[in-house]
Short mmCIF file of C-alpha atoms in Angstrom, two decimals:
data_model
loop_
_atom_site.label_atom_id
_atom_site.label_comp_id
_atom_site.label_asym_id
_atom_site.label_seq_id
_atom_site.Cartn_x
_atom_site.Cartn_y
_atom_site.Cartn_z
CA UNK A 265 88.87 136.43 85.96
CA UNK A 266 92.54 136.93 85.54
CA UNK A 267 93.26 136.78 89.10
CA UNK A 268 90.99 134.32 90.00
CA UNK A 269 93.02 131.73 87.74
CA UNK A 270 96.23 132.99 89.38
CA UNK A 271 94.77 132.18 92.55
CA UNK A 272 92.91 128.87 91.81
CA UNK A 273 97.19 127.80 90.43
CA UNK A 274 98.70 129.50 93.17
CA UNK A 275 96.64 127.14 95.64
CA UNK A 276 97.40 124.11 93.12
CA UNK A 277 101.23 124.71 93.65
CA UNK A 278 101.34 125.37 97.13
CA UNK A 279 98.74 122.46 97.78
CA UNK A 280 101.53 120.33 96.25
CA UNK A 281 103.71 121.95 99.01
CA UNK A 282 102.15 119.50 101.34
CA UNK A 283 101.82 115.98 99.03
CA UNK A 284 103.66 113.05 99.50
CA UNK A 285 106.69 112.64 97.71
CA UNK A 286 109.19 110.50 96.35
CA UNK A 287 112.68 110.01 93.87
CA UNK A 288 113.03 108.00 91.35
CA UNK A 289 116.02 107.56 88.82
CA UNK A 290 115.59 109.03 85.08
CA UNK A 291 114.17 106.08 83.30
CA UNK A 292 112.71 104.26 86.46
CA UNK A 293 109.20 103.41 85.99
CA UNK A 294 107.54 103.89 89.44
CA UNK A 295 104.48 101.98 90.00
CA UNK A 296 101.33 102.16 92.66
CA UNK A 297 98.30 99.02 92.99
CA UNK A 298 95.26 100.51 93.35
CA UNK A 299 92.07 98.06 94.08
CA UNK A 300 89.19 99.56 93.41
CA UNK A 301 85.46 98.45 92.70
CA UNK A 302 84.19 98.72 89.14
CA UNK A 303 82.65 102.06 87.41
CA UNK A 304 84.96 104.00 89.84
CA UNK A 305 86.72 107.36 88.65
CA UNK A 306 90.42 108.12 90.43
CA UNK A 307 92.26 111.04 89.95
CA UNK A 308 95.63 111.58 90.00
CA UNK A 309 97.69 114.40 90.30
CA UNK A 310 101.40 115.16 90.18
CA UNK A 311 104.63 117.32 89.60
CA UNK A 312 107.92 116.44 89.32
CA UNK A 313 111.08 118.36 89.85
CA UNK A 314 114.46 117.47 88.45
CA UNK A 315 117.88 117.56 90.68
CA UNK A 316 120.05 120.23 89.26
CA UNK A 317 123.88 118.98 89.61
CA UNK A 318 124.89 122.91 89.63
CA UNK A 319 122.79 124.47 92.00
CA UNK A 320 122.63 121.21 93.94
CA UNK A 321 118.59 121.96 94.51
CA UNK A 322 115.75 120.25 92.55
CA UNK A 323 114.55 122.89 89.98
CA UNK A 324 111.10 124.58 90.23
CA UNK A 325 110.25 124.18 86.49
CA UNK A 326 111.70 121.92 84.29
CA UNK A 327 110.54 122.83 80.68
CA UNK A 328 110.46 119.60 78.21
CA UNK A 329 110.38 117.14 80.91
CA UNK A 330 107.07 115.06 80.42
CA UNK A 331 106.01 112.01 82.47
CA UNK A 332 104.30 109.64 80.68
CA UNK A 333 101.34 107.81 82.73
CA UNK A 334 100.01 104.26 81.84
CA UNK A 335 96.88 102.51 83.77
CA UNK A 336 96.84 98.37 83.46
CA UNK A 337 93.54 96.90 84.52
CA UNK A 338 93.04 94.06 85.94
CA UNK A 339 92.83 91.72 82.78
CA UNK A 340 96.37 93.03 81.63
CA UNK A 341 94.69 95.56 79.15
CA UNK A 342 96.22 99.21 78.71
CA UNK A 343 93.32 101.72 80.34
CA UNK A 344 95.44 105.04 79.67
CA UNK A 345 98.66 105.71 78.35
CA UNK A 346 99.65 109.18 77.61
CA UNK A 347 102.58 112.32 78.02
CA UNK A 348 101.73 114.91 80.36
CA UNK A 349 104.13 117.63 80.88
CA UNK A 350 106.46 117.86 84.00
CA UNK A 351 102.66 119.03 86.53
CA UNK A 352 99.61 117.38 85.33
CA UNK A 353 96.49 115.79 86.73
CA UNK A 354 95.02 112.45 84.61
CA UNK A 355 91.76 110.74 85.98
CA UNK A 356 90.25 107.00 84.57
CA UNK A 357 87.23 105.08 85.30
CA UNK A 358 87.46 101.61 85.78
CA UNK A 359 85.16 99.16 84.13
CA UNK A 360 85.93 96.19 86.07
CA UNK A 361 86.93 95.51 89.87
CA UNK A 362 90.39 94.55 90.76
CA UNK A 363 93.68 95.65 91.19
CA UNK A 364 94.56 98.76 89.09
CA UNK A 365 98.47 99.75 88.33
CA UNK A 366 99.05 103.28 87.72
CA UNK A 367 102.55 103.62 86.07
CA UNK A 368 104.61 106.91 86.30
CA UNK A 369 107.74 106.72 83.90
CA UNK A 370 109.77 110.35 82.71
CA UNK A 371 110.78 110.75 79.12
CA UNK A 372 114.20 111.69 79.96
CA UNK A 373 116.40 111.07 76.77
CA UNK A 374 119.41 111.00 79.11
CA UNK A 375 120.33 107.20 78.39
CA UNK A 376 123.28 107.47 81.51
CA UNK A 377 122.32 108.90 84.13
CA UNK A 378 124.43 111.01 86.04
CA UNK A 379 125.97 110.44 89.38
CA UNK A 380 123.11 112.18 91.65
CA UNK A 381 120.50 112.72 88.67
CA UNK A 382 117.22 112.12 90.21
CA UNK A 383 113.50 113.13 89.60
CA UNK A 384 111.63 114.03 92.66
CA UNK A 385 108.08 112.98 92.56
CA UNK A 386 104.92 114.26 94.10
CA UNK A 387 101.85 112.36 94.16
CA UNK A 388 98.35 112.96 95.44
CA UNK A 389 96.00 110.16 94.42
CA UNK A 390 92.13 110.62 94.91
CA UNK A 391 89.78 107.31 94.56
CA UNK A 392 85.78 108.48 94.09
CA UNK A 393 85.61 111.80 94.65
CA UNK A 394 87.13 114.85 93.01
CA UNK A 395 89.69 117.83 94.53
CA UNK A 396 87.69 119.73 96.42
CA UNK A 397 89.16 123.33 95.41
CA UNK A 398 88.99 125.00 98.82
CA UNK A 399 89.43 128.72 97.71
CA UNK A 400 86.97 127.99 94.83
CA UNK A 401 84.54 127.16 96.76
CA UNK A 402 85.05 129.91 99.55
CA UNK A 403 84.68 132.35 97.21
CA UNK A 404 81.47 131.48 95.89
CA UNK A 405 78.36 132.35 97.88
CA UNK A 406 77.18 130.98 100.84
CA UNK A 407 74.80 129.03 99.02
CA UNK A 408 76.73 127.53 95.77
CA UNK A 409 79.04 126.93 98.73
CA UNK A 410 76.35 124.53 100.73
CA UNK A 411 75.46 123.11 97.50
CA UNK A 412 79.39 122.05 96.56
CA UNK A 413 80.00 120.60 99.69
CA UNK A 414 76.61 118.41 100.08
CA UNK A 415 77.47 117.26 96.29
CA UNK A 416 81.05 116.42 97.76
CA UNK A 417 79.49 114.52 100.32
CA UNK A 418 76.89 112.64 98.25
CA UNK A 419 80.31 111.70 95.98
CA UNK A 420 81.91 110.16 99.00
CA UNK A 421 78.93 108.25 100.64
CA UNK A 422 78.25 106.75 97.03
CA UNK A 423 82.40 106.21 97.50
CA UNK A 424 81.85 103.94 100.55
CA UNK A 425 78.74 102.31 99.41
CA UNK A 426 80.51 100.80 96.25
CA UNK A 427 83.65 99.73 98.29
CA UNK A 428 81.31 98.31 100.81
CA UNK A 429 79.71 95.99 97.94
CA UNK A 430 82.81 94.90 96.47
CA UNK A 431 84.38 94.10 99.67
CA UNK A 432 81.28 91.62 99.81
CA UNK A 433 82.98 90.32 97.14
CA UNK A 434 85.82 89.70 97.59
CA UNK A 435 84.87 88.52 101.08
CA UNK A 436 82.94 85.35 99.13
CA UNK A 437 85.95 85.13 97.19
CA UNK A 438 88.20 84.86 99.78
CA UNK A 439 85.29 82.31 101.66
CA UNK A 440 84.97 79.91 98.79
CA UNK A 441 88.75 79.50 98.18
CA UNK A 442 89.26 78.47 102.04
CA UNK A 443 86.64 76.04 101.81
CA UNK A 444 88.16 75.11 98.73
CA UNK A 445 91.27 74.39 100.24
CA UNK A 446 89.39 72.34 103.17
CA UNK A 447 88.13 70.08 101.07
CA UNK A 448 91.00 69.65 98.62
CA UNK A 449 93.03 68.43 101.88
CA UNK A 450 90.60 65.97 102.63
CA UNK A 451 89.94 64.70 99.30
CA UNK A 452 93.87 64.52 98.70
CA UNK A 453 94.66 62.61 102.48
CA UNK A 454 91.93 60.19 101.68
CA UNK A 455 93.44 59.73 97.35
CA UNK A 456 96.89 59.53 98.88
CA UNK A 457 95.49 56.59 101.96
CA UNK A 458 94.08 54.88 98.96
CA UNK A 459 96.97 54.75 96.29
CA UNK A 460 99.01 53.61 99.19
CA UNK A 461 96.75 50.84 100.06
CA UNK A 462 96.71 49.90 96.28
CA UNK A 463 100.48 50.13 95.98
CA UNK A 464 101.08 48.32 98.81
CA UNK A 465 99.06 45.46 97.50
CA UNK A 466 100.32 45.47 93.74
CA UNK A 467 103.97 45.47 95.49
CA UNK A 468 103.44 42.48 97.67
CA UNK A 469 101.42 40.59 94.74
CA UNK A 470 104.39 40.77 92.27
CA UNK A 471 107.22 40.42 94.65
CA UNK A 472 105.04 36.71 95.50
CA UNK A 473 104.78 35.84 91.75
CA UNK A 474 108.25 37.02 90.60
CA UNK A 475 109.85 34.53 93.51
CA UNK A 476 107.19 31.55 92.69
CA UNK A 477 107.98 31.88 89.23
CA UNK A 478 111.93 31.93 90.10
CA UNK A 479 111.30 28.97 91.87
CA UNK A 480 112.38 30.63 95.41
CA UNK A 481 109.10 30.38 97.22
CA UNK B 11 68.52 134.55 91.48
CA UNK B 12 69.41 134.83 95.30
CA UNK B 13 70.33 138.62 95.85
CA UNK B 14 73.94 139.09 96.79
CA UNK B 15 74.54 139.50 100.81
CA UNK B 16 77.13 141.80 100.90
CA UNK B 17 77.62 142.56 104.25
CA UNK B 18 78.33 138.41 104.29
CA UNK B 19 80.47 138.55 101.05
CA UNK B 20 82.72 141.29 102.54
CA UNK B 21 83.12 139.30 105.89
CA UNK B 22 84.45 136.36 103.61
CA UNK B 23 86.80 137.98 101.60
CA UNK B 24 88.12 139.23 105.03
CA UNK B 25 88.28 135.68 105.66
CA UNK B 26 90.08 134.78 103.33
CA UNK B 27 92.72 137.48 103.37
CA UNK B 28 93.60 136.67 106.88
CA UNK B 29 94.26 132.93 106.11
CA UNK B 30 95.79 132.56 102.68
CA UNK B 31 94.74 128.28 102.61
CA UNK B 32 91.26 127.87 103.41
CA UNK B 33 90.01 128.34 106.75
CA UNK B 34 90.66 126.02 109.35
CA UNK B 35 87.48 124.09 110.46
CA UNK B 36 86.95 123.72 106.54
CA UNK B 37 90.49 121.89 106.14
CA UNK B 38 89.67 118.07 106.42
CA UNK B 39 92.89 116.26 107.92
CA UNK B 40 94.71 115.01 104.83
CA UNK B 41 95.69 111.57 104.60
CA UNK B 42 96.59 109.41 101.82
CA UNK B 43 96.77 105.63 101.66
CA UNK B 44 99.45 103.90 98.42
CA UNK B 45 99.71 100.07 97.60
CA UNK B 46 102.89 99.09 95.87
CA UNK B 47 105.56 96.32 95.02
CA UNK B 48 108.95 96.31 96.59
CA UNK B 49 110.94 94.04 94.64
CA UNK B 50 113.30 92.11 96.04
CA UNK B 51 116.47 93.58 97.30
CA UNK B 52 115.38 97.26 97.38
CA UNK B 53 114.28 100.11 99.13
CA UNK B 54 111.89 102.92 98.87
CA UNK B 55 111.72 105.85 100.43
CA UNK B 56 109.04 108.54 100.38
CA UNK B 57 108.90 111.86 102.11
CA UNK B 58 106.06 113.90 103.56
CA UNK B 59 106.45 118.11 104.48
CA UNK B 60 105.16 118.26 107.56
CA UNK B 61 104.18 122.03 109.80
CA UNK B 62 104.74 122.12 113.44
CA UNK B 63 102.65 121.13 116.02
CA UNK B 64 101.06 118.57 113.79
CA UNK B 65 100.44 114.61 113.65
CA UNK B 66 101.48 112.55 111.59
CA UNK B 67 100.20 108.67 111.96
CA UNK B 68 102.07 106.17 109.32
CA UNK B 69 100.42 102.92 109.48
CA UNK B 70 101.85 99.54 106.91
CA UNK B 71 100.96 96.21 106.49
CA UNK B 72 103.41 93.75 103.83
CA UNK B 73 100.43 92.47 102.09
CA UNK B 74 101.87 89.60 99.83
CA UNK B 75 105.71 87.79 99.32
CA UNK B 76 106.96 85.30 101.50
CA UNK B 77 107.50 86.03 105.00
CA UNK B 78 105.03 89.00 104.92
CA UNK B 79 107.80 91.38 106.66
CA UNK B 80 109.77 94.27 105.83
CA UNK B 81 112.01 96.50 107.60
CA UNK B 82 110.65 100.05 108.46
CA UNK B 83 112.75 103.32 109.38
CA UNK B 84 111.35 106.60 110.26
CA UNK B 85 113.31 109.64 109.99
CA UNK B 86 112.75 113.15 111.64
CA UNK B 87 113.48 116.31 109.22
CA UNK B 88 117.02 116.57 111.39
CA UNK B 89 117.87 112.80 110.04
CA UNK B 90 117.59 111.11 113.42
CA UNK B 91 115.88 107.57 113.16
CA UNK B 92 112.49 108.14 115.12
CA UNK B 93 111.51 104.54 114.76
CA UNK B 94 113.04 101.24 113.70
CA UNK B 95 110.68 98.08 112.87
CA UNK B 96 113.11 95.14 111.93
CA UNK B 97 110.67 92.43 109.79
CA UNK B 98 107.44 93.38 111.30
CA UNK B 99 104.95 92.53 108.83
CA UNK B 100 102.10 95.39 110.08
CA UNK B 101 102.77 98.64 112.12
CA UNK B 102 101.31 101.86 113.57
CA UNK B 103 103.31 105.06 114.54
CA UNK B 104 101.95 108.53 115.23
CA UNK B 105 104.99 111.69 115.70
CA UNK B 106 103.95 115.09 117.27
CA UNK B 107 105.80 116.87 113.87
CA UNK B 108 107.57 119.69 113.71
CA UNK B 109 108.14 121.55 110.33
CA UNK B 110 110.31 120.03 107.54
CA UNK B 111 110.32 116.83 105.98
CA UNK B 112 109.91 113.38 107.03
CA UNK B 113 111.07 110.43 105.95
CA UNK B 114 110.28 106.87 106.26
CA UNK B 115 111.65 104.02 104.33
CA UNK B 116 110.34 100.00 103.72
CA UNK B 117 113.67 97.87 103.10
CA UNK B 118 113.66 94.70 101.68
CA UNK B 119 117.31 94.05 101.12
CA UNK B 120 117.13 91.37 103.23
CA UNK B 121 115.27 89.01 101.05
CA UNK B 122 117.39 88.48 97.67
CA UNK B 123 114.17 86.78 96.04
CA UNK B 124 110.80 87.33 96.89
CA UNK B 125 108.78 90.88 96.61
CA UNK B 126 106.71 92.20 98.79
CA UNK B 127 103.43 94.02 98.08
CA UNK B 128 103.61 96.69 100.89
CA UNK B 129 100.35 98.78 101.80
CA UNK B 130 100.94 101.99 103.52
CA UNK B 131 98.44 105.16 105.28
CA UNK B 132 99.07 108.49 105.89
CA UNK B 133 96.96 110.22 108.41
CA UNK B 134 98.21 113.89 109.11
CA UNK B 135 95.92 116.05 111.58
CA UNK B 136 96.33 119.85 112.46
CA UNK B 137 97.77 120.50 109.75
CA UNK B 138 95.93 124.11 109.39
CA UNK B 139 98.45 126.51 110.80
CA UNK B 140 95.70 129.54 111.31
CA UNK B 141 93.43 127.06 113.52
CA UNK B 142 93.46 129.20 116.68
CA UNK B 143 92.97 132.86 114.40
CA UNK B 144 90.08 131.54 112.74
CA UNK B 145 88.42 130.60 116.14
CA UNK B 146 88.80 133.92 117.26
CA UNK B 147 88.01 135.91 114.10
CA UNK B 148 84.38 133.62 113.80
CA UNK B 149 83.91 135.48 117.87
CA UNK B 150 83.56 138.66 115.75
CA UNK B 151 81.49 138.09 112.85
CA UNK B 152 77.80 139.02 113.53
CA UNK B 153 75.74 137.79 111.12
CA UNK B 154 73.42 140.28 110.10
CA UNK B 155 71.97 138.00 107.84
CA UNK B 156 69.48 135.09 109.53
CA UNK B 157 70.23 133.14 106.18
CA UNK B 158 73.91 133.67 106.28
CA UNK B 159 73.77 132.15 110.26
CA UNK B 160 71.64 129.45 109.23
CA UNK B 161 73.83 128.38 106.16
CA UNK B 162 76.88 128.68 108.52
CA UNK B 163 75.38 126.01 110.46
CA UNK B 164 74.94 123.77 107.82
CA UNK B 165 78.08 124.06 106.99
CA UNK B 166 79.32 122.50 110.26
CA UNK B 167 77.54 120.10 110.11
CA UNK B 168 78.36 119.20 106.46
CA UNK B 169 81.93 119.64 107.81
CA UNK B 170 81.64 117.52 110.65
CA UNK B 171 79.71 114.93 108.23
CA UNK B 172 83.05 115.52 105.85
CA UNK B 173 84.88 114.24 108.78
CA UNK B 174 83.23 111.32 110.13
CA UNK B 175 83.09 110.05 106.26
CA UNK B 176 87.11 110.53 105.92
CA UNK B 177 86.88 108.40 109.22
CA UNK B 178 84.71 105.49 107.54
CA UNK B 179 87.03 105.73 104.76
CA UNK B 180 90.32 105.31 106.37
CA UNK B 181 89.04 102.26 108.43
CA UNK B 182 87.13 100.85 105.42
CA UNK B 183 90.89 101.21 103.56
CA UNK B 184 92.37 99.66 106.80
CA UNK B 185 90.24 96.53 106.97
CA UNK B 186 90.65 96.26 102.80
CA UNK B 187 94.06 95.75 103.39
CA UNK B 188 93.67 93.11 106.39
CA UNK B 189 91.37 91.47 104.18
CA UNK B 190 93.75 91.30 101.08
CA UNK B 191 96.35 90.13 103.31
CA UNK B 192 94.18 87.00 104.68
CA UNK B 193 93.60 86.64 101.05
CA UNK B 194 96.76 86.23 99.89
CA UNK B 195 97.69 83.87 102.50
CA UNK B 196 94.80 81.85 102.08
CA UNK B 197 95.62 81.78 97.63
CA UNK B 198 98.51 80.57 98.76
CA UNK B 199 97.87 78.00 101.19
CA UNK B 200 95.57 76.66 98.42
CA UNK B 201 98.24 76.17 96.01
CA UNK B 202 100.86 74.85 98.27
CA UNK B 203 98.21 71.68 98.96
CA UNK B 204 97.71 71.23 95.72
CA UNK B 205 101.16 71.49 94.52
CA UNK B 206 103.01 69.28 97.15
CA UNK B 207 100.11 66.41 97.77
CA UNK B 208 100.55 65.94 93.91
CA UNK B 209 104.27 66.16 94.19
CA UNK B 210 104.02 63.51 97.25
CA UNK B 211 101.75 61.11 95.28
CA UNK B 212 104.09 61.13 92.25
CA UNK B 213 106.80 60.37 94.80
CA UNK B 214 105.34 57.67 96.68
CA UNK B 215 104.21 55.78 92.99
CA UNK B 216 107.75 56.60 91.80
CA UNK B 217 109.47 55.07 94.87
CA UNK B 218 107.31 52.06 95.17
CA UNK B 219 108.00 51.03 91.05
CA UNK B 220 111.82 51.64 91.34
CA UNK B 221 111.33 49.05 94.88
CA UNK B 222 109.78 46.53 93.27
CA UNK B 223 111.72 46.57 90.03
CA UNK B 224 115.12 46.85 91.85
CA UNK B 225 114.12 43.82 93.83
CA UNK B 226 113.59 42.07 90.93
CA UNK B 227 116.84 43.04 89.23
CA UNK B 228 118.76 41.51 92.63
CA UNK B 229 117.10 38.27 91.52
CA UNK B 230 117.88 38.74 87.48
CA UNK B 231 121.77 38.81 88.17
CA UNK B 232 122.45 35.82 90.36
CA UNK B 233 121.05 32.68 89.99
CA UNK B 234 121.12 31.69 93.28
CA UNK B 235 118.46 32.57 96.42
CA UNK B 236 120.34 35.07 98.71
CA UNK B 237 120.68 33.78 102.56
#
């Protein structure tokens, strides 16, 4: 049991070996959209390393740094906002459609930040389906193995599905704002042809009364 | 309760000794897609480790901020520049990799006030180093167990399936962002006809009042008609 945790962290770490990756200042808040269709579950997972000015490397473990993770939805309301320590994994569902923003800020107390004091970042961001633990599931038999991967599957086709639908709609969305726009060009050329017509007429009309009443005309 | 197949169990932890990551053909090619806002003036870097003998394909699009373009820079573990993009406002790249880390950067220092909303993809392939050993090593396994052969060949297919799905994905992700793009434009198109017919019909009803009105004052000051 032991070993098999060992294992399952020892492929968590070196999976990491392979992530995207980033730096960021101390205090810099770094920030990622996500748009994503409603009653969908992303999860996130990361680990950050902090540059050590001695051994001019980034550190393997840095105890008491924490990064703490905030999730806006759409309507500007605060979906998750919490300290995890310097490796963590956090996961949200959304409740409505839109554009997500998943925050990433470290609670460094250093308030100056030294010359060459960075964070390096790594991120691995999964939308609508879970981690698919590879050694887990090899070492399971052959059929708990089948099973896991068809339920992976199902995950992802229900993935696709959803985005399919909400790219419908945002598709109509898109349609009815260009035909929107049509319109309001039409309906502002033919306001605009109109005032001038008007304009033109009030301008001559009391020009011709101004000079008959100054006796001119 | 489905009695345990040894003989099968054995010939997987065998498996699994010989390749310390999961086997090969069960590796899906990674790839990784990230929205986010450049602000104006900046740049942003990220790297990705890459093995040898691998492919990485970066593809961006600037999805909002005027002039949808940003400059792009692609940089081999050694630090030589393996591409340049100066204010393209989409791009794809694919680099045969070799091991270390790559870097690519989006730079909008060019543009000291609008940000740009930048989507980017990763698609890495190969990226299982024991490909060619697990080939091989499959040669030698005979099943003993019908079950264990048949369940190996659902597994293919569930791992061809896997693949074909990541496919749909990434090209689902890759027309989102077209889309979004298109949408943005078209927001803004919207607004800019609003905003400047109003601003032009205010200006024309301004201009033709202070006409008529500074007409009339020429008149108010001298008593005489002018010649």
């Amino acid at each position: 049991m032991k070993s098999q945790l060992i294992g399952f962290l020892m492929n968590f770490w070196i999976s990491f070996s392979l992530a995207l990756y980033f730096h960021s200042g101390e205090r810099e808040e770094k920030c990622i959209i996500e748009d994503i269709p409603t009653d969908t579950l992303v999860i996130g997972n990361y680990k950050v390393q902090r540059w050590d000015i001695h051994k001019q490397e980034f550190l393997e473990s840095a105890p008491g740094l924490g990064m703490f993770v905030t999730v806006t939805t759409p309507s500007a309301e605060v979906l998750l906002s919490k300290l995890y320590g310097p490796q963590g994994t956090f996961s949200f569902t959304s409740h409505l459609s839109g554009e997500h923003i998943i925050c990433l800020e470290s609670n460094s107390t250093r308030f100056v930040s030294f010359g060459g004091s960075k964070l390096r970042i790594h991120l691995d961001i999964r939308v609508g389906e879970h981690f698919l633990d590879e050694s887990v599931v090899q070492a399971k038999d052959k059929v708990n193995e089948v099973n896991i991967r068809l339920e992976h599957l199902i995950e992802q086709v229900h993935h696709i599905s959803k985005e399919q639908d909400y790219e419908r709609e945002r598709e109509e969305k898109f349609r009815k704002t260009s035909e929107e726009t049509n319109s309001n060009i039409l309906w502002w050329a033919i306001v605009q042809t109109l005032i001038l017509i008007s304009i033109g007429i009030w301008q001559i009309k009391s020009l011709r009364d101004f000079f008959i009443s100054k006796k001119l005309v | 309760m489905v009695p345990v197949p040894w003989p099968g169990l054995l010939l997987g932890c065998l498996g699994l000794l010989l390749s310390p990551r999961a086997a090969a053909e069960f590796t899906p090619s990674l790839d990784s897609d990230f929205t986010f806002t450049l602000p104006a003036g900046r740049r942003e870097c990220f790297y990705q480790p890459m093995r040898k003998e691998a492919s990485l394909e970066l593809e961006y699009q600037v999805l909002d901020g005027a002039g949808l373009d940003v400059d792009f820079h692609l940089l081999s573990p050694k630090g030589e520049t393996l591409v340049f993009d100066e204010r393209k406002s989409d791009g794809v790249h694919t680099v045969e990799t070799e091991d270390g880390d790559y870097m690519f950067c989006f730079d909008n220092t060019f543009s000291t006030i609008s940000e740009k909303v930048i989507f980017f993809e990763l698609i890495l392939d190969n990226m299982g180093e024991d490909g060619q050993d697990q080939e091989d090593w499959k040669k030698y396994v005979t099943g003993t167990d019908l079950l264990d052969m048949k369940l190996e060949d659902i597994l293919e297919s569930i791992n061809s399936v896997k693949a074909r799905l990541s496919k749909s994905v990434q090209i689902q992700t890759l027309l989102r962002a077209f889309e979004a793009r298109d949408r943005n434009i078209q927001e803004s198109n919207f607004d800019r006809v609003n905003f400047w017919s109003m601003v032009n019909l205010g200006v024309m009803v301004v201009v033709s009042a202070v006409q008529v009105y500074m007409l009339k004052s020429l008149f108010e000051d001298k008593r005489k008609s002018r010649t």
